[in-house]
Amino acid sequence: MPVYAYKGRSANGDLVQGTLEGADTGAVADILYSTGITATDIKVSQKMRAEEKSVGSEKSLWTKLNEKPVTPMDLMLFSRQMHTLLKAGVPIMRALAGLQESTQSPAFAEMLKDLRESLDSGRELSAAMRRHPTIFSAFYISMVQVGEMTGMMDETFMRLFTHLEFEKRMKESIKSAVRYPIFVIVAMAIAIVIVNIFVIPSFIKVFEGFHTELPLMTRLLIGSSSFFVKFWPLLIALVIGAVVGFRSYTNTVAGRFKWDQYKFMIPIAGKIILKSTLARFARSFALGMKSGIPIMQGLSSVALVVDNEFMRFKVEKMREGVERGESILRTAVAANVFNPVVLQMIAVGEETGDLDGLMFEVAGMYEQEIDYEIKTLAAQIEPIMIVALGILVLILALGIFLPMWDLGKAALHK
């Protein structure tokens, strides 16, 4: 059996932790509860993770390097096919065998083979999926576990397919939101480099023939151009160093947290990213509640789904608040990321007992707002782009044509 590391509270409220063997997290939670411990966090231990890493270790290095990883689209297709097969009454082992034979992805076929072997050895499907944490998220596994307990596996896989489709849409929305601003910034940076390296140097020889003091703007342009021409290798090295340094910083825990927090404050694109993240949280939370996942376990799983360290911190704070006995509304207010309309819907949902339905409404509301923001994104960026290009053209015009203007006026006065 796999080994799980757990944290929990004793009957006296003291924090306890340790490791325990069990078929899955639910079984471990039941064992702990029978001993008077309420589990707050159950994770696969290092022993189990070593077992996961050993899966497929027999493959050659060349095969691993050339093998395409399992994609989110593969997982979406798997969820849809499992729903169809289970709904038609096909046994789960036969369904997995059929999918293994029909899939075009060797990595996915290898994973399905391991699932079948795990089921043959007596594991549940959710426990077998935990051996592949890079493919199946904690939320996905929790949903499958609930489906096993309720006997509604076919409906669970359909809900997972809908959820993954929604996740894909939200990620594409974020990419659309940042793609256009990045393109504009890169295009302007390339234009500045070309002007400094190729355009301005051609005017420098003309200006040198004037034998007079040049205007301040012209001197600044000449100095900037000379710096680009002389030190372009250094500038390239600085850009590469900045990119590498940024990626290294964002790969740290603190750096990732700060960057994910700053994403929400990016002009124009930040609000789209925030709304997309909140939509993913609302829909995942609602889906978990509707499927019967306990609220504490649901919040822990949803914290991993949002794919943003800052938002994950807020969700974990909400889970801690609920653990202390606070309401969802109070913890949502303390999170300080939801607008008043959403908070009102959460309040109504708690009062009526239809929190999952209203959270679905929240996700739909955010999705509509995201669609509108993306459609109007170009209109929002164009004024900024026009002003920036106007300033750039004005600087070039003043720097290049002022000396010629002064020379023309001097010639007329002679």
CSV table of C-alpha atoms in Angstrom, one decimal:
chain,number,residue,atom,x,y,z
A,1,MET,CA,0.0,0.0,0.0
A,2,PRO,CA,1.2,3.6,-0.6
A,3,VAL,CA,2.4,5.6,2.3
A,4,TYR,CA,0.9,9.0,3.1
A,5,ALA,CA,2.2,11.9,5.3
A,6,TYR,CA,-0.6,13.5,7.3
A,7,LYS,CA,-1.3,16.5,9.5
A,8,GLY,CA,-4.3,16.8,11.7
A,9,ARG,CA,-5.8,17.9,15.0
A,10,SER,CA,-6.4,15.7,18.0
A,11,ALA,CA,-9.5,15.8,20.1
A,12,ASN,CA,-7.8,18.5,22.3
A,13,GLY,CA,-7.0,20.6,19.3
A,14,ASP,CA,-3.3,19.8,19.3
A,15,LEU,CA,-1.4,19.6,15.9
A,16,VAL,CA,-0.3,16.0,15.1
A,17,GLN,CA,1.6,14.7,12.1
A,18,GLY,CA,3.1,11.5,10.8
A,19,THR,CA,2.9,8.8,8.1
A,20,LEU,CA,0.4,6.1,7.5
A,21,GLU,CA,-0.2,3.4,5.0
A,22,GLY,CA,-3.6,3.3,3.2
A,23,ALA,CA,-5.3,2.5,-0.1
A,24,ASP,CA,-6.0,6.2,-0.6
A,25,THR,CA,-6.4,9.5,1.2
A,26,GLY,CA,-10.0,8.7,2.1
A,27,ALA,CA,-8.9,5.5,3.8
A,28,VAL,CA,-6.1,7.3,5.7
A,29,ALA,CA,-8.6,9.9,6.8
A,30,ASP,CA,-11.0,7.2,8.1
A,31,ILE,CA,-8.2,5.5,10.0
A,32,LEU,CA,-7.2,8.8,11.6
A,33,TYR,CA,-10.8,9.7,12.5
A,34,SER,CA,-11.3,6.4,14.2
A,35,THR,CA,-8.3,7.3,16.5
A,36,GLY,CA,-9.7,10.7,17.3
A,37,ILE,CA,-7.6,12.7,14.8
A,38,THR,CA,-9.3,15.0,12.3
A,39,ALA,CA,-7.1,15.2,9.2
A,40,THR,CA,-6.3,18.6,7.7
A,41,ASP,CA,-3.8,17.6,5.1
A,42,ILE,CA,-2.9,14.2,3.6
A,43,LYS,CA,-0.1,14.0,1.0
A,44,VAL,CA,1.8,11.2,-0.7
A,45,SER,CA,5.0,10.7,1.2
A,46,GLN,CA,8.5,10.7,-0.2
A,47,LYS,CA,8.4,6.9,-0.3
A,48,MET,CA,5.4,6.9,-2.6
A,49,ARG,CA,7.0,9.6,-4.8
A,50,ALA,CA,10.1,7.5,-5.2
A,51,GLU,CA,7.8,4.7,-6.4
A,52,GLU,CA,6.2,7.1,-8.9
A,53,LYS,CA,9.6,8.1,-10.2
A,54,SER,CA,10.5,4.5,-10.8
A,55,VAL,CA,7.5,4.0,-13.1
A,56,GLY,CA,8.8,3.7,-16.6
A,57,SER,CA,12.5,3.9,-15.5
A,58,GLU,CA,13.2,0.8,-17.6
A,59,LYS,CA,12.9,2.9,-20.8
A,60,SER,CA,16.1,3.9,-22.6
A,61,LEU,CA,17.3,7.5,-22.3
A,62,TRP,CA,16.8,8.1,-26.1
A,63,THR,CA,13.2,6.9,-25.8
A,64,LYS,CA,12.5,9.2,-22.9
A,65,LEU,CA,14.0,12.2,-24.7
A,66,ASN,CA,12.0,11.6,-27.9
A,67,GLU,CA,8.7,10.6,-26.2
A,68,LYS,CA,6.0,13.4,-26.2
A,69,PRO,CA,4.5,14.0,-22.8
A,70,VAL,CA,0.9,13.6,-22.0
A,71,THR,CA,-1.0,16.8,-23.0
A,72,PRO,CA,-4.1,18.4,-21.4
A,73,MET,CA,-5.9,17.5,-24.6
A,74,ASP,CA,-5.1,13.8,-24.1
A,75,LEU,CA,-6.6,14.0,-20.6
A,76,MET,CA,-9.7,15.8,-21.9
A,77,LEU,CA,-10.2,13.0,-24.5
A,78,PHE,CA,-9.6,10.3,-21.9
A,79,SER,CA,-12.2,11.8,-19.6
A,80,ARG,CA,-14.8,12.1,-22.4
A,81,GLN,CA,-14.1,8.5,-23.6
A,82,MET,CA,-14.3,7.1,-20.1
A,83,HIS,CA,-17.7,8.8,-19.6
A,84,THR,CA,-19.0,7.3,-22.9
A,85,LEU,CA,-17.7,3.8,-22.2
A,86,LEU,CA,-18.8,3.6,-18.5
A,87,LYS,CA,-22.2,5.0,-19.4
A,88,ALA,CA,-22.6,2.3,-22.0
A,89,GLY,CA,-21.9,-0.4,-19.3
A,90,VAL,CA,-18.3,-1.3,-20.4
A,91,PRO,CA,-16.3,-2.6,-17.4
A,92,ILE,CA,-13.5,-0.2,-16.3
A,93,MET,CA,-10.7,-2.7,-17.0
A,94,ARG,CA,-12.0,-3.4,-20.5
A,95,ALA,CA,-12.5,0.4,-21.1
A,96,LEU,CA,-8.9,1.1,-20.1
A,97,ALA,CA,-7.6,-1.7,-22.3
A,98,GLY,CA,-9.5,-0.4,-25.3
A,99,LEU,CA,-8.2,3.1,-24.8
A,100,GLN,CA,-4.7,1.8,-24.4
A,101,GLU,CA,-4.9,0.1,-27.8
A,102,SER,CA,-6.5,3.1,-29.6
A,103,THR,CA,-4.4,6.0,-28.2
A,104,GLN,CA,-1.7,7.5,-30.5
A,105,SER,CA,0.4,8.7,-27.6
A,106,PRO,CA,3.0,6.1,-26.3
A,107,ALA,CA,3.3,8.0,-23.0
A,108,PHE,CA,-0.4,7.9,-22.5
A,109,ALA,CA,-0.6,4.2,-23.4
A,110,GLU,CA,2.2,3.5,-20.9
A,111,MET,CA,0.2,5.4,-18.2
A,112,LEU,CA,-3.0,3.4,-19.0
A,113,LYS,CA,-1.1,0.2,-18.8
A,114,ASP,CA,0.1,1.1,-15.4
A,115,LEU,CA,-3.4,2.0,-14.3
A,116,ARG,CA,-4.6,-1.5,-15.4
A,117,GLU,CA,-1.8,-3.2,-13.6
A,118,SER,CA,-2.6,-1.2,-10.4
A,119,LEU,CA,-6.2,-2.2,-10.6
A,120,ASP,CA,-5.2,-5.8,-11.1
A,121,SER,CA,-3.2,-5.6,-7.9
A,122,GLY,CA,-6.2,-4.4,-6.0
A,123,ARG,CA,-5.8,-0.7,-6.0
A,124,GLU,CA,-8.7,1.7,-6.6
A,125,LEU,CA,-8.6,3.8,-9.7
A,126,SER,CA,-7.9,7.0,-7.7
A,127,ALA,CA,-5.0,5.4,-5.9
A,128,ALA,CA,-3.6,4.2,-9.2
A,129,MET,CA,-3.9,7.7,-10.6
A,130,ARG,CA,-1.8,9.1,-7.7
A,131,ARG,CA,1.2,7.2,-9.2
A,132,HIS,CA,1.1,9.8,-12.0
A,133,PRO,CA,0.9,13.2,-10.3
A,134,THR,CA,2.2,15.0,-13.4
A,135,ILE,CA,-0.8,13.9,-15.4
A,136,PHE,CA,-3.6,13.8,-12.8
A,137,SER,CA,-4.0,16.8,-10.5
A,138,ALA,CA,-5.1,16.5,-6.9
A,139,PHE,CA,-8.5,17.9,-7.9
A,140,TYR,CA,-8.9,15.3,-10.6
A,141,ILE,CA,-8.1,12.5,-8.3
A,142,SER,CA,-10.4,13.8,-5.6
A,143,MET,CA,-13.3,13.8,-8.1
A,144,VAL,CA,-12.5,10.3,-9.2
A,145,GLN,CA,-12.4,9.2,-5.5
A,146,VAL,CA,-15.8,10.7,-4.9
A,147,GLY,CA,-17.1,9.0,-8.0
A,148,GLU,CA,-15.9,5.7,-6.7
A,149,MET,CA,-17.6,6.2,-3.4
A,150,THR,CA,-20.9,7.3,-4.9
A,151,GLY,CA,-20.9,4.8,-7.8
A,152,MET,CA,-21.3,7.7,-10.4
A,153,MET,CA,-18.0,7.3,-12.3
A,154,ASP,CA,-19.6,8.0,-15.7
A,155,GLU,CA,-21.1,11.3,-14.5
A,156,THR,CA,-17.8,12.2,-12.7
A,157,PHE,CA,-15.8,11.8,-15.9
A,158,MET,CA,-18.2,14.0,-17.8
A,159,ARG,CA,-17.9,16.7,-15.1
A,160,LEU,CA,-14.1,16.4,-15.3
A,161,PHE,CA,-14.2,16.7,-19.1
A,162,THR,CA,-16.4,19.9,-18.8
A,163,HIS,CA,-14.0,21.2,-16.1
A,164,LEU,CA,-10.9,20.6,-18.2
A,165,GLU,CA,-12.5,22.2,-21.2
A,166,PHE,CA,-13.2,25.3,-19.0
A,167,GLU,CA,-9.6,25.3,-17.8
A,168,LYS,CA,-8.3,25.2,-21.3
A,169,ARG,CA,-10.6,28.2,-22.2
A,170,MET,CA,-9.3,30.2,-19.3
A,171,LYS,CA,-5.7,29.5,-20.0
A,172,GLU,CA,-6.2,30.6,-23.6
A,173,SER,CA,-7.9,33.8,-22.4
A,174,ILE,CA,-4.8,34.6,-20.3
A,175,LYS,CA,-2.5,34.0,-23.3
A,176,SER,CA,-4.7,36.2,-25.5
A,177,ALA,CA,-4.6,38.9,-22.9
A,178,VAL,CA,-0.8,39.1,-22.7
A,179,ARG,CA,0.1,38.2,-26.3
A,180,TYR,CA,-0.9,41.6,-27.8
A,181,PRO,CA,0.8,43.8,-25.2
A,182,ILE,CA,4.0,41.7,-25.4
A,183,PHE,CA,3.9,42.0,-29.2
A,184,VAL,CA,3.6,45.8,-29.1
A,185,ILE,CA,6.4,46.1,-26.6
A,186,VAL,CA,8.7,43.8,-28.5
A,187,ALA,CA,7.9,45.6,-31.8
A,188,MET,CA,8.7,49.0,-30.3
A,189,ALA,CA,12.0,47.7,-28.8
A,190,ILE,CA,13.1,46.4,-32.1
A,191,ALA,CA,12.2,49.7,-33.8
A,192,ILE,CA,14.3,51.6,-31.3
A,193,VAL,CA,17.3,49.3,-31.8
A,194,ILE,CA,17.0,49.6,-35.6
A,195,VAL,CA,16.8,53.4,-35.4
A,196,ASN,CA,19.8,53.6,-33.1
A,197,ILE,CA,22.0,51.2,-35.0
A,198,PHE,CA,21.1,52.0,-38.7
A,199,VAL,CA,19.2,55.2,-39.0
A,200,ILE,CA,20.8,57.7,-36.7
A,201,PRO,CA,24.5,56.8,-37.6
A,202,SER,CA,23.7,57.8,-41.2
A,203,PHE,CA,22.9,61.3,-40.0
A,204,ILE,CA,25.9,61.7,-37.7
A,205,LYS,CA,28.3,62.4,-40.6
A,206,VAL,CA,26.0,65.1,-41.9
A,207,PHE,CA,25.7,66.7,-38.4
A,208,GLU,CA,29.5,66.7,-38.0
A,209,GLY,CA,29.8,68.8,-41.1
A,210,PHE,CA,27.8,71.6,-39.5
A,211,HIS,CA,30.7,72.6,-37.3
A,212,THR,CA,28.3,74.1,-34.8
A,213,GLU,CA,26.8,73.2,-31.4
A,214,LEU,CA,23.9,70.8,-31.9
A,215,PRO,CA,20.6,70.9,-30.1
A,216,LEU,CA,20.3,69.0,-26.8
A,217,MET,CA,17.8,66.4,-28.3
A,218,THR,CA,20.2,65.7,-31.2
A,219,ARG,CA,23.2,65.2,-28.8
A,220,LEU,CA,21.1,62.8,-26.8
A,221,LEU,CA,20.2,60.8,-29.9
A,222,ILE,CA,23.8,60.7,-31.1
A,223,GLY,CA,25.0,59.6,-27.6
A,224,SER,CA,22.3,56.9,-27.5
A,225,SER,CA,23.2,55.7,-31.0
A,226,SER,CA,26.9,55.6,-30.2
A,227,PHE,CA,26.2,53.6,-27.1
A,228,PHE,CA,24.1,51.1,-29.0
A,229,VAL,CA,26.8,50.7,-31.8
A,230,LYS,CA,29.7,50.4,-29.4
A,231,PHE,CA,28.2,48.2,-26.7
A,232,TRP,CA,25.6,46.1,-28.5
A,233,PRO,CA,27.2,42.8,-27.4
A,234,LEU,CA,27.0,44.1,-23.8
A,235,LEU,CA,23.4,45.0,-24.3
A,236,ILE,CA,22.5,41.6,-25.7
A,237,ALA,CA,24.3,40.0,-22.7
A,238,LEU,CA,22.4,42.2,-20.3
A,239,VAL,CA,19.0,41.2,-22.0
A,240,ILE,CA,19.9,37.5,-21.8
A,241,GLY,CA,21.1,37.9,-18.2
A,242,ALA,CA,17.9,39.7,-17.3
A,243,VAL,CA,15.7,36.9,-18.9
A,244,VAL,CA,17.7,34.2,-17.2
A,245,GLY,CA,17.7,36.0,-13.8
A,246,PHE,CA,13.9,36.6,-14.1
A,247,ARG,CA,13.2,33.0,-14.8
A,248,SER,CA,15.5,31.9,-12.0
A,249,TYR,CA,13.8,34.2,-9.6
A,250,THR,CA,10.3,33.2,-10.5
A,251,ASN,CA,11.4,29.5,-10.1
A,252,THR,CA,11.9,30.2,-6.4
A,253,VAL,CA,9.0,30.1,-3.9
A,254,ALA,CA,9.2,33.8,-2.9
A,255,GLY,CA,9.8,34.9,-6.5
A,256,ARG,CA,6.9,32.9,-7.9
A,257,PHE,CA,4.6,34.3,-5.2
A,258,LYS,CA,5.7,37.9,-5.9
A,259,TRP,CA,5.4,37.5,-9.7
A,260,ASP,CA,1.9,35.9,-9.5
A,261,GLN,CA,0.8,38.7,-7.2
A,262,TYR,CA,2.2,41.3,-9.6
A,263,LYS,CA,0.4,39.7,-12.6
A,264,PHE,CA,-2.9,41.0,-11.3
A,265,MET,CA,-1.6,44.6,-11.3
A,266,ILE,CA,-0.3,44.6,-14.9
A,267,PRO,CA,-2.1,47.4,-16.8
A,268,ILE,CA,-5.1,46.2,-18.9
A,269,ALA,CA,-4.0,42.5,-19.0
A,270,GLY,CA,-3.9,42.2,-15.2
A,271,LYS,CA,-7.7,42.4,-14.6
A,272,ILE,CA,-8.2,39.6,-17.3
A,273,ILE,CA,-5.7,37.4,-15.5
A,274,LEU,CA,-7.4,38.0,-12.2
A,275,LYS,CA,-10.9,37.3,-13.5
A,276,SER,CA,-9.7,34.2,-15.2
A,277,THR,CA,-8.0,32.9,-12.0
A,278,LEU,CA,-11.1,33.7,-9.9
A,279,ALA,CA,-13.3,32.0,-12.5
A,280,ARG,CA,-11.2,28.8,-12.3
A,281,PHE,CA,-11.4,28.9,-8.5
A,282,ALA,CA,-15.2,29.4,-8.5
A,283,ARG,CA,-15.9,26.7,-11.0
A,284,SER,CA,-13.5,24.2,-9.4
A,285,PHE,CA,-14.9,24.8,-5.9
A,286,ALA,CA,-18.5,24.5,-7.2
A,287,LEU,CA,-17.8,21.3,-9.1
A,288,GLY,CA,-16.1,19.8,-6.0
A,289,MET,CA,-19.1,20.7,-3.8
A,290,LYS,CA,-21.6,19.4,-6.3
A,291,SER,CA,-19.8,16.1,-6.6
A,292,GLY,CA,-19.7,15.6,-2.8
A,293,ILE,CA,-16.1,16.4,-2.0
A,294,PRO,CA,-15.8,17.6,1.7
A,295,ILE,CA,-15.3,21.4,1.8
A,296,MET,CA,-11.9,21.1,3.5
A,297,GLN,CA,-10.6,18.6,1.0
A,298,GLY,CA,-12.2,20.6,-1.8
A,299,LEU,CA,-10.4,23.9,-0.9
A,300,SER,CA,-7.1,22.0,-0.6
A,301,SER,CA,-7.5,20.6,-4.1
A,302,VAL,CA,-8.8,23.8,-5.6
A,303,ALA,CA,-5.8,25.6,-4.2
A,304,LEU,CA,-3.7,23.5,-6.6
A,305,VAL,CA,-6.0,24.1,-9.6
A,306,VAL,CA,-5.8,27.9,-9.7
A,307,ASP,CA,-2.1,27.7,-10.8
A,308,ASN,CA,-1.2,31.0,-9.1
A,309,GLU,CA,0.9,31.0,-5.9
A,310,PHE,CA,-0.7,34.2,-4.6
A,311,MET,CA,-4.3,33.0,-5.2
A,312,ARG,CA,-3.2,29.6,-3.8
A,313,PHE,CA,-2.1,31.3,-0.6
A,314,LYS,CA,-5.5,33.1,-0.4
A,315,VAL,CA,-7.4,29.8,-0.8
A,316,GLU,CA,-5.3,28.1,1.8
A,317,LYS,CA,-6.1,31.0,4.2
A,318,MET,CA,-9.8,30.4,3.4
A,319,ARG,CA,-9.4,26.7,4.2
A,320,GLU,CA,-7.7,27.6,7.5
A,321,GLY,CA,-10.6,29.9,8.3
A,322,VAL,CA,-13.2,27.3,7.6
A,323,GLU,CA,-11.2,24.8,9.7
A,324,ARG,CA,-11.5,27.3,12.6
A,325,GLY,CA,-15.3,27.3,12.1
A,326,GLU,CA,-15.7,30.5,10.1
A,327,SER,CA,-18.2,30.8,7.3
A,328,ILE,CA,-17.2,30.8,3.6
A,329,LEU,CA,-18.4,34.4,3.3
A,330,ARG,CA,-16.2,35.6,6.1
A,331,THR,CA,-13.1,33.8,4.8
A,332,ALA,CA,-13.9,35.2,1.3
A,333,VAL,CA,-14.1,38.8,2.6
A,334,ALA,CA,-10.8,38.3,4.4
A,335,ALA,CA,-9.2,37.0,1.2
A,336,ASN,CA,-9.8,40.5,-0.3
A,337,VAL,CA,-9.9,39.3,-3.9
A,338,PHE,CA,-13.6,39.0,-4.6
A,339,ASN,CA,-15.8,42.0,-5.6
A,340,PRO,CA,-18.9,42.9,-3.7
A,341,VAL,CA,-21.3,41.2,-6.2
A,342,VAL,CA,-19.5,37.9,-5.8
A,343,LEU,CA,-19.4,38.2,-2.0
A,344,GLN,CA,-23.2,38.8,-2.0
A,345,MET,CA,-23.7,35.7,-4.1
A,346,ILE,CA,-21.6,33.7,-1.7
A,347,ALA,CA,-23.8,35.0,1.2
A,348,VAL,CA,-27.0,34.1,-0.6
A,349,GLY,CA,-25.6,30.6,-1.4
A,350,GLU,CA,-24.7,29.9,2.2
A,351,GLU,CA,-28.1,31.1,3.4
A,352,THR,CA,-30.1,29.0,0.8
A,353,GLY,CA,-27.8,26.0,0.8
A,354,ASP,CA,-27.1,26.4,-2.9
A,355,LEU,CA,-23.5,27.6,-2.7
A,356,ASP,CA,-22.4,25.3,-5.5
A,357,GLY,CA,-25.0,26.6,-7.9
A,358,LEU,CA,-24.2,30.2,-7.2
A,359,MET,CA,-20.5,29.6,-7.5
A,360,PHE,CA,-21.2,28.2,-11.0
A,361,GLU,CA,-23.0,31.5,-11.6
A,362,VAL,CA,-19.9,33.4,-10.4
A,363,ALA,CA,-17.7,31.4,-12.8
A,364,GLY,CA,-20.1,32.1,-15.7
A,365,MET,CA,-20.2,35.8,-14.8
A,366,TYR,CA,-16.4,36.1,-14.8
A,367,GLU,CA,-16.2,34.1,-18.1
A,368,GLN,CA,-18.6,36.6,-19.7
A,369,GLU,CA,-16.5,39.5,-18.4
A,370,ILE,CA,-13.3,37.9,-19.7
A,371,ASP,CA,-14.8,37.5,-23.2
A,372,TYR,CA,-15.8,41.2,-23.2
A,373,GLU,CA,-12.4,42.3,-22.0
A,374,ILE,CA,-10.6,40.3,-24.7
A,375,LYS,CA,-12.9,41.6,-27.4
A,376,THR,CA,-12.1,45.2,-26.3
A,377,LEU,CA,-8.4,44.6,-25.6
A,378,ALA,CA,-7.2,46.0,-28.9
A,379,ALA,CA,-9.3,49.1,-28.4
A,380,GLN,CA,-7.8,49.6,-24.9
A,381,ILE,CA,-4.2,49.2,-26.0
A,382,GLU,CA,-4.4,51.2,-29.2
A,383,PRO,CA,-4.4,54.7,-27.5
A,384,ILE,CA,-1.4,53.7,-25.4
A,385,MET,CA,0.4,52.4,-28.5
A,386,ILE,CA,-0.4,55.5,-30.6
A,387,VAL,CA,0.8,57.8,-27.8
A,388,ALA,CA,4.1,55.8,-27.4
A,389,LEU,CA,4.7,55.8,-31.1
A,390,GLY,CA,3.9,59.5,-31.3
A,391,ILE,CA,6.5,60.3,-28.6
A,392,LEU,CA,9.1,58.1,-30.4
A,393,VAL,CA,8.5,59.9,-33.7
A,394,LEU,CA,8.6,63.3,-32.0
A,395,ILE,CA,11.9,62.6,-30.4
A,396,LEU,CA,13.4,61.4,-33.7
A,397,ALA,CA,11.9,64.4,-35.6
A,398,LEU,CA,13.3,66.9,-33.1
A,399,GLY,CA,16.7,65.3,-32.9
A,400,ILE,CA,17.2,64.9,-36.6
A,401,PHE,CA,15.4,67.9,-38.2
A,402,LEU,CA,16.2,70.6,-35.6
A,403,PRO,CA,19.9,70.9,-36.7
A,404,MET,CA,18.7,71.1,-40.3
A,405,TRP,CA,16.1,73.7,-39.4
A,406,ASP,CA,18.7,75.8,-37.6
A,407,LEU,CA,21.1,75.5,-40.5
A,408,GLY,CA,18.4,76.6,-43.0
A,409,LYS,CA,17.6,79.7,-40.9
A,410,ALA,CA,21.3,80.6,-40.7
A,411,ALA,CA,21.6,80.3,-44.5
A,412,LEU,CA,18.6,82.6,-45.0
A,413,HIS,CA,20.0,85.3,-42.7
A,414,LYS,CA,23.3,85.5,-44.7
